[in-house]
Amino acid sequence: MKVFFLLILAGLIAAGVATFKALPGHGERPVLYWVVDTGEFRERQKALFEKWMVDNGYPAVELRIDATNRDPTKKIVQAVSGVGGDIIDCSTGEVHLLESLGVAEDLTEMAREMGFEASSSYPAIEPELVIDGRQYAFPRNVGTAMLWSNLEAFERAGLDPPPSRWTLDEFEAIGRKYVKALNPAVGPRTTFFMPPLGTADRLILLRSMGGDIYNETMTASIFDSPESAEIYRRFYQWTNVDRLIPTKAESQSLASDSGIVPARMHLFATGQYGLMLAGRWGLIYYRPVGITRLGVSEMPYVSFRNTRIGVGSEVMYAGSKNKELAAYFFKFLASREFNDLIVEGADALPPVPAFASGDTFSRPAEFPNEWGLHDAFLDSALTNAIPVGMSPFILVRVMSRLELDAFERFMADRLTAEEAVRKAAEAINREIARTVSESVAKQQKYAALVEDQKTIDRLKAEGKPIPVKLIRNPFHLRYYAEKGWLE
């Protein structure tokens, strides 16, 4: 009996040791926690990082993916509570939120020493990574929004492939022909030119007319404009008259359109959507379902060509106990090994544009049908892509929610276009005022920027060039540069 109890005791001790080693920092290798979504490609990135550390003579480390806490609310709650992951994945706008909460580590000196400075990535996304001159993030991938076209569906409609560049009027004319050719003369429509678009997508069209959501210093909304109202009217025409875009009811009647990307990709594969707005990452969905005849076009424009650029970026948690090890992960994101993996897997654009070159990127051997398509995304990212633009006084998701509410009320005939854009601007400005009132620091920052705005308004009224240093809105920087309005 004594032997029996000794065996049980030995087993309990062994189990306790195993559990202890499984805890962070008590295994054979130190553990880094990466708060990000999961999947086969993410597991490949994890395995490559662990191998890269060993191959380069750095400390062996285990990278654990924490997909359960990747929801934006959970990320915030955990970080503020002091138990955030060592590395936190962020979508567009979230870096600014984490920095404002004081939970994002300042990477500026680390980045300079280890070679992952923001300047090594795309100039257009610097506002996503750098806040008030300090770097808080580095990208894992970068995406520009382009219109993919299903060329087989266009052929069935008796149409040529869409042009690589087209005006808003040309886009409408081709769209009318597409839906007329592929829908029955009577009865419900099942085929549309493209799925519904969101706030950031409509912004591309607004900017093509010289309009934007914010002023030059991001201190107030200028959405109450004739250009904004015109964009709203265009969408009403496309949805309720030309039927290029499905209504909410029509989207729900399309069994596969739940609003989720894979579902919409199925409708694109069948030609029920002729166009799909997505980044290079769209190939992750197109390749498995066998869409082989693809085209790529810019979003239509009126007078100013532009597209939207977004980024999946990583932040180091300010409360991490493993900052020195976590810094290697950011160095890894800037390495050839990681960038080559992004190029090969078509997970948008690699974080360092210098690695998006050569036949591996432009002419992948396994996919000759894609030759000539990849470079369109890189060219756009380097020439005409602009981020949504983040005011320090309102979250991107809040701005989008307020704009969407006004847009949907207009589409439901509850507001005119002019009333809707005015109410959206007023709601955004109220939120800015509320945020500014929260702290003395914000009030001081806001007051300084308002003074800059007064200077800009005076120079514009006098017809004089505007100093670059006064402008915080990335759209106005690009637009004014093209117009020759900058000092």
PDB file of C-alpha atoms in Angstrom, residues 284-466:
ATOM      1  CA  ILE A 284      -6.082  33.540 -50.962  1.00  0.00           C
ATOM      2  CA  TYR A 285      -9.759  32.926 -51.786  1.00  0.00           C
ATOM      3  CA  TYR A 286      -9.600  32.865 -55.589  1.00  0.00           C
ATOM      4  CA  ARG A 287      -6.884  30.241 -55.906  1.00  0.00           C
ATOM      5  CA  PRO A 288      -8.693  27.437 -54.002  1.00  0.00           C
ATOM      6  CA  VAL A 289     -12.023  27.916 -55.813  1.00  0.00           C
ATOM      7  CA  GLY A 290     -10.367  27.956 -59.211  1.00  0.00           C
ATOM      8  CA  ILE A 291     -11.105  31.477 -60.488  1.00  0.00           C
ATOM      9  CA  THR A 292      -8.379  31.643 -63.098  1.00  0.00           C
ATOM     10  CA  ARG A 293      -9.418  34.495 -65.390  1.00  0.00           C
ATOM     11  CA  LEU A 294      -9.052  37.644 -63.356  1.00  0.00           C
ATOM     12  CA  GLY A 295      -8.572  41.324 -64.024  1.00  0.00           C
ATOM     13  CA  VAL A 296      -7.619  44.234 -61.791  1.00  0.00           C
ATOM     14  CA  SER A 297      -8.852  47.820 -62.071  1.00  0.00           C
ATOM     15  CA  GLU A 298      -8.546  50.928 -59.977  1.00  0.00           C
ATOM     16  CA  MET A 299     -11.649  52.310 -58.311  1.00  0.00           C
ATOM     17  CA  PRO A 300     -13.427  54.740 -60.657  1.00  0.00           C
ATOM     18  CA  TYR A 301     -12.684  58.419 -60.219  1.00  0.00           C
ATOM     19  CA  VAL A 302     -13.857  61.889 -61.235  1.00  0.00           C
ATOM     20  CA  SER A 303     -10.715  64.031 -61.307  1.00  0.00           C
ATOM     21  CA  PHE A 304      -8.294  62.677 -58.678  1.00  0.00           C
ATOM     22  CA  ARG A 305      -7.095  59.078 -58.912  1.00  0.00           C
ATOM     23  CA  ASN A 306      -6.692  57.456 -55.520  1.00  0.00           C
ATOM     24  CA  THR A 307      -7.292  54.297 -53.589  1.00  0.00           C
ATOM     25  CA  ARG A 308      -7.401  53.276 -49.949  1.00  0.00           C
ATOM     26  CA  ILE A 309      -4.439  51.677 -48.208  1.00  0.00           C
ATOM     27  CA  GLY A 310      -4.797  49.663 -45.033  1.00  0.00           C
ATOM     28  CA  VAL A 311      -2.417  47.748 -42.821  1.00  0.00           C
ATOM     29  CA  GLY A 312      -2.294  44.805 -40.479  1.00  0.00           C
ATOM     30  CA  SER A 313       0.281  45.931 -37.942  1.00  0.00           C
ATOM     31  CA  GLU A 314       1.830  44.730 -34.713  1.00  0.00           C
ATOM     32  CA  VAL A 315       2.145  46.592 -31.427  1.00  0.00           C
ATOM     33  CA  MET A 316       4.357  45.590 -28.526  1.00  0.00           C
ATOM     34  CA  TYR A 317       2.370  45.553 -25.309  1.00  0.00           C
ATOM     35  CA  ALA A 318       3.781  48.148 -22.918  1.00  0.00           C
ATOM     36  CA  GLY A 319       3.199  45.774 -20.025  1.00  0.00           C
ATOM     37  CA  SER A 320       5.065  42.852 -21.587  1.00  0.00           C
ATOM     38  CA  LYS A 321       7.646  41.101 -19.417  1.00  0.00           C
ATOM     39  CA  ASN A 322       9.475  39.917 -22.545  1.00  0.00           C
ATOM     40  CA  LYS A 323      10.169  43.123 -24.454  1.00  0.00           C
ATOM     41  CA  GLU A 324      13.708  42.183 -25.480  1.00  0.00           C
ATOM     42  CA  LEU A 325      12.479  38.927 -27.024  1.00  0.00           C
ATOM     43  CA  ALA A 326       9.392  40.576 -28.532  1.00  0.00           C
ATOM     44  CA  ALA A 327      11.677  43.050 -30.312  1.00  0.00           C
ATOM     45  CA  TYR A 328      13.059  40.151 -32.354  1.00  0.00           C
ATOM     46  CA  PHE A 329       9.565  39.521 -33.721  1.00  0.00           C
ATOM     47  CA  PHE A 330       9.446  43.043 -35.148  1.00  0.00           C
ATOM     48  CA  LYS A 331      12.893  42.539 -36.660  1.00  0.00           C
ATOM     49  CA  PHE A 332      11.535  39.303 -38.143  1.00  0.00           C
ATOM     50  CA  LEU A 333       8.660  41.213 -39.800  1.00  0.00           C
ATOM     51  CA  ALA A 334      11.242  43.300 -41.671  1.00  0.00           C
ATOM     52  CA  SER A 335      13.332  40.258 -42.694  1.00  0.00           C
ATOM     53  CA  ARG A 336      13.568  38.734 -46.153  1.00  0.00           C
ATOM     54  CA  GLU A 337      12.335  35.398 -44.818  1.00  0.00           C
ATOM     55  CA  PHE A 338       9.045  36.825 -43.554  1.00  0.00           C
ATOM     56  CA  ASN A 339       8.498  39.074 -46.566  1.00  0.00           C
ATOM     57  CA  ASP A 340       9.138  36.184 -48.958  1.00  0.00           C
ATOM     58  CA  LEU A 341       6.479  34.165 -47.136  1.00  0.00           C
ATOM     59  CA  ILE A 342       3.949  36.983 -47.585  1.00  0.00           C
ATOM     60  CA  VAL A 343       4.832  37.237 -51.275  1.00  0.00           C
ATOM     61  CA  GLU A 344       4.447  33.495 -51.802  1.00  0.00           C
ATOM     62  CA  GLY A 345       1.195  33.230 -49.819  1.00  0.00           C
ATOM     63  CA  ALA A 346      -0.402  36.304 -51.477  1.00  0.00           C
ATOM     64  CA  ASP A 347      -1.281  37.697 -48.042  1.00  0.00           C
ATOM     65  CA  ALA A 348      -1.607  41.254 -49.389  1.00  0.00           C
ATOM     66  CA  LEU A 349       1.688  43.115 -49.920  1.00  0.00           C
ATOM     67  CA  PRO A 350       4.850  42.385 -47.916  1.00  0.00           C
ATOM     68  CA  PRO A 351       5.608  44.947 -45.209  1.00  0.00           C
ATOM     69  CA  VAL A 352       8.863  45.998 -46.890  1.00  0.00           C
ATOM     70  CA  PRO A 353       8.235  47.037 -50.521  1.00  0.00           C
ATOM     71  CA  ALA A 354      11.859  46.324 -51.469  1.00  0.00           C
ATOM     72  CA  PHE A 355      11.006  42.603 -51.270  1.00  0.00           C
ATOM     73  CA  ALA A 356       8.044  42.927 -53.684  1.00  0.00           C
ATOM     74  CA  SER A 357      10.240  42.575 -56.739  1.00  0.00           C
ATOM     75  CA  GLY A 358      11.345  40.054 -59.311  1.00  0.00           C
ATOM     76  CA  ASP A 359       9.515  37.145 -60.874  1.00  0.00           C
ATOM     77  CA  THR A 360       8.649  35.573 -57.528  1.00  0.00           C
ATOM     78  CA  PHE A 361       6.332  38.507 -56.911  1.00  0.00           C
ATOM     79  CA  SER A 362       5.304  39.585 -60.405  1.00  0.00           C
ATOM     80  CA  ARG A 363       5.253  36.231 -62.229  1.00  0.00           C
ATOM     81  CA  PRO A 364       4.684  33.368 -59.753  1.00  0.00           C
ATOM     82  CA  ALA A 365       5.621  30.129 -61.539  1.00  0.00           C
ATOM     83  CA  GLU A 366       2.595  28.171 -60.263  1.00  0.00           C
ATOM     84  CA  PHE A 367       0.079  30.822 -61.307  1.00  0.00           C
ATOM     85  CA  PRO A 368       0.794  32.158 -64.808  1.00  0.00           C
ATOM     86  CA  ASN A 369      -2.793  33.446 -64.971  1.00  0.00           C
ATOM     87  CA  GLU A 370      -1.820  36.036 -62.342  1.00  0.00           C
ATOM     88  CA  TRP A 371       1.097  37.520 -64.251  1.00  0.00           C
ATOM     89  CA  GLY A 372       0.663  41.260 -64.584  1.00  0.00           C
ATOM     90  CA  LEU A 373      -1.844  41.536 -61.722  1.00  0.00           C
ATOM     91  CA  HIS A 374       0.425  41.716 -58.667  1.00  0.00           C
ATOM     92  CA  ASP A 375       2.313  44.794 -59.824  1.00  0.00           C
ATOM     93  CA  ALA A 376      -0.910  46.817 -59.973  1.00  0.00           C
ATOM     94  CA  PHE A 377      -1.244  46.568 -56.193  1.00  0.00           C
ATOM     95  CA  LEU A 378       2.378  47.523 -55.554  1.00  0.00           C
ATOM     96  CA  ASP A 379       2.213  50.450 -57.972  1.00  0.00           C
ATOM     97  CA  SER A 380      -0.952  51.701 -56.314  1.00  0.00           C
ATOM     98  CA  ALA A 381       0.560  51.431 -52.819  1.00  0.00           C
ATOM     99  CA  LEU A 382       3.551  53.505 -53.900  1.00  0.00           C
ATOM    100  CA  THR A 383       1.782  56.110 -56.035  1.00  0.00           C
ATOM    101  CA  ASN A 384      -1.855  56.894 -55.283  1.00  0.00           C
ATOM    102  CA  ALA A 385      -2.846  55.069 -52.086  1.00  0.00           C
ATOM    103  CA  ILE A 386      -4.010  57.071 -49.054  1.00  0.00           C
ATOM    104  CA  PRO A 387      -5.033  55.801 -45.593  1.00  0.00           C
ATOM    105  CA  VAL A 388      -8.503  56.552 -44.296  1.00  0.00           C
ATOM    106  CA  GLY A 389      -7.089  59.272 -42.053  1.00  0.00           C
ATOM    107  CA  MET A 390      -7.257  59.208 -38.268  1.00  0.00           C
ATOM    108  CA  SER A 391      -8.191  62.194 -36.213  1.00  0.00           C
ATOM    109  CA  PRO A 392      -6.640  62.084 -32.724  1.00  0.00           C
ATOM    110  CA  PHE A 393     -10.050  63.104 -31.406  1.00  0.00           C
ATOM    111  CA  ILE A 394     -12.326  60.368 -32.756  1.00  0.00           C
ATOM    112  CA  LEU A 395     -11.873  56.633 -33.347  1.00  0.00           C
ATOM    113  CA  VAL A 396     -12.084  55.373 -36.933  1.00  0.00           C
ATOM    114  CA  ARG A 397     -14.787  52.865 -36.020  1.00  0.00           C
ATOM    115  CA  VAL A 398     -16.888  55.591 -34.358  1.00  0.00           C
ATOM    116  CA  MET A 399     -16.568  57.866 -37.377  1.00  0.00           C
ATOM    117  CA  SER A 400     -17.562  54.978 -39.663  1.00  0.00           C
ATOM    118  CA  ARG A 401     -20.587  54.147 -37.513  1.00  0.00           C
ATOM    119  CA  LEU A 402     -21.805  57.741 -37.550  1.00  0.00           C
ATOM    120  CA  GLU A 403     -21.370  58.070 -41.309  1.00  0.00           C
ATOM    121  CA  LEU A 404     -23.053  54.721 -41.948  1.00  0.00           C
ATOM    122  CA  ASP A 405     -26.068  55.702 -39.850  1.00  0.00           C
ATOM    123  CA  ALA A 406     -26.594  58.841 -41.941  1.00  0.00           C
ATOM    124  CA  PHE A 407     -26.040  56.942 -45.185  1.00  0.00           C
ATOM    125  CA  GLU A 408     -28.588  54.246 -44.331  1.00  0.00           C
ATOM    126  CA  ARG A 409     -31.168  56.834 -43.339  1.00  0.00           C
ATOM    127  CA  PHE A 410     -30.654  58.490 -46.718  1.00  0.00           C
ATOM    128  CA  MET A 411     -30.922  55.185 -48.583  1.00  0.00           C
ATOM    129  CA  ALA A 412     -34.184  54.485 -46.725  1.00  0.00           C
ATOM    130  CA  ASP A 413     -35.603  57.835 -47.975  1.00  0.00           C
ATOM    131  CA  ARG A 414     -35.689  59.283 -44.463  1.00  0.00           C
ATOM    132  CA  LEU A 415     -33.245  62.096 -45.284  1.00  0.00           C
ATOM    133  CA  THR A 416     -32.201  63.976 -48.390  1.00  0.00           C
ATOM    134  CA  ALA A 417     -28.575  63.667 -49.446  1.00  0.00           C
ATOM    135  CA  GLU A 418     -27.827  67.156 -48.144  1.00  0.00           C
ATOM    136  CA  GLU A 419     -29.521  66.464 -44.807  1.00  0.00           C
ATOM    137  CA  ALA A 420     -27.714  63.150 -44.397  1.00  0.00           C
ATOM    138  CA  VAL A 421     -24.180  64.461 -44.974  1.00  0.00           C
ATOM    139  CA  ARG A 422     -24.908  67.440 -42.711  1.00  0.00           C
ATOM    140  CA  LYS A 423     -26.118  65.186 -39.892  1.00  0.00           C
ATOM    141  CA  ALA A 424     -23.083  62.918 -40.324  1.00  0.00           C
ATOM    142  CA  ALA A 425     -20.723  65.906 -40.084  1.00  0.00           C
ATOM    143  CA  GLU A 426     -22.555  67.258 -37.032  1.00  0.00           C
ATOM    144  CA  ALA A 427     -22.405  63.883 -35.272  1.00  0.00           C
ATOM    145  CA  ILE A 428     -18.682  63.528 -35.989  1.00  0.00           C
ATOM    146  CA  ASN A 429     -18.006  67.041 -34.694  1.00  0.00           C
ATOM    147  CA  ARG A 430     -19.981  66.351 -31.512  1.00  0.00           C
ATOM    148  CA  GLU A 431     -17.859  63.275 -30.868  1.00  0.00           C
ATOM    149  CA  ILE A 432     -14.687  65.298 -31.466  1.00  0.00           C
ATOM    150  CA  ALA A 433     -15.872  67.911 -28.970  1.00  0.00           C
ATOM    151  CA  ARG A 434     -16.710  65.222 -26.420  1.00  0.00           C
ATOM    152  CA  THR A 435     -13.274  63.633 -26.757  1.00  0.00           C
ATOM    153  CA  VAL A 436     -11.480  66.970 -26.500  1.00  0.00           C
ATOM    154  CA  SER A 437     -13.293  67.716 -23.236  1.00  0.00           C
ATOM    155  CA  GLU A 438     -11.912  64.554 -21.614  1.00  0.00           C
ATOM    156  CA  SER A 439      -8.490  65.915 -20.677  1.00  0.00           C
ATOM    157  CA  VAL A 440      -6.379  69.040 -20.500  1.00  0.00           C
ATOM    158  CA  ALA A 441      -3.736  67.422 -22.727  1.00  0.00           C
ATOM    159  CA  LYS A 442      -6.294  66.846 -25.490  1.00  0.00           C
ATOM    160  CA  GLN A 443      -7.599  70.386 -25.134  1.00  0.00           C
ATOM    161  CA  GLN A 444      -4.090  71.775 -25.523  1.00  0.00           C
ATOM    162  CA  LYS A 445      -3.377  69.591 -28.567  1.00  0.00           C
ATOM    163  CA  TYR A 446      -6.698  70.516 -30.129  1.00  0.00           C
ATOM    164  CA  ALA A 447      -6.161  74.238 -29.538  1.00  0.00           C
ATOM    165  CA  ALA A 448      -2.742  74.142 -31.213  1.00  0.00           C
ATOM    166  CA  LEU A 449      -4.144  72.344 -34.240  1.00  0.00           C
ATOM    167  CA  VAL A 450      -7.068  74.769 -34.493  1.00  0.00           C
ATOM    168  CA  GLU A 451      -4.557  77.619 -34.701  1.00  0.00           C
ATOM    169  CA  ASP A 452      -2.821  75.771 -37.547  1.00  0.00           C
ATOM    170  CA  GLN A 453      -6.202  75.383 -39.235  1.00  0.00           C
ATOM    171  CA  LYS A 454      -6.828  79.119 -38.987  1.00  0.00           C
ATOM    172  CA  THR A 455      -3.488  79.728 -40.703  1.00  0.00           C
ATOM    173  CA  ILE A 456      -4.370  77.233 -43.446  1.00  0.00           C
ATOM    174  CA  ASP A 457      -7.783  78.835 -44.005  1.00  0.00           C
ATOM    175  CA  ARG A 458      -6.202  82.292 -44.226  1.00  0.00           C
ATOM    176  CA  LEU A 459      -3.570  81.154 -46.738  1.00  0.00           C
ATOM    177  CA  LYS A 460      -6.207  79.423 -48.851  1.00  0.00           C
ATOM    178  CA  ALA A 461      -8.341  82.567 -48.877  1.00  0.00           C
ATOM    179  CA  GLU A 462      -5.327  84.603 -49.973  1.00  0.00           C
ATOM    180  CA  GLY A 463      -4.415  82.088 -52.668  1.00  0.00           C
ATOM    181  CA  LYS A 464      -1.035  81.403 -51.082  1.00  0.00           C
ATOM    182  CA  PRO A 465       0.778  78.036 -50.814  1.00  0.00           C
ATOM    183  CA  ILE A 466       0.367  76.059 -47.596  1.00  0.00           C
TER     184      ILE A 466
END
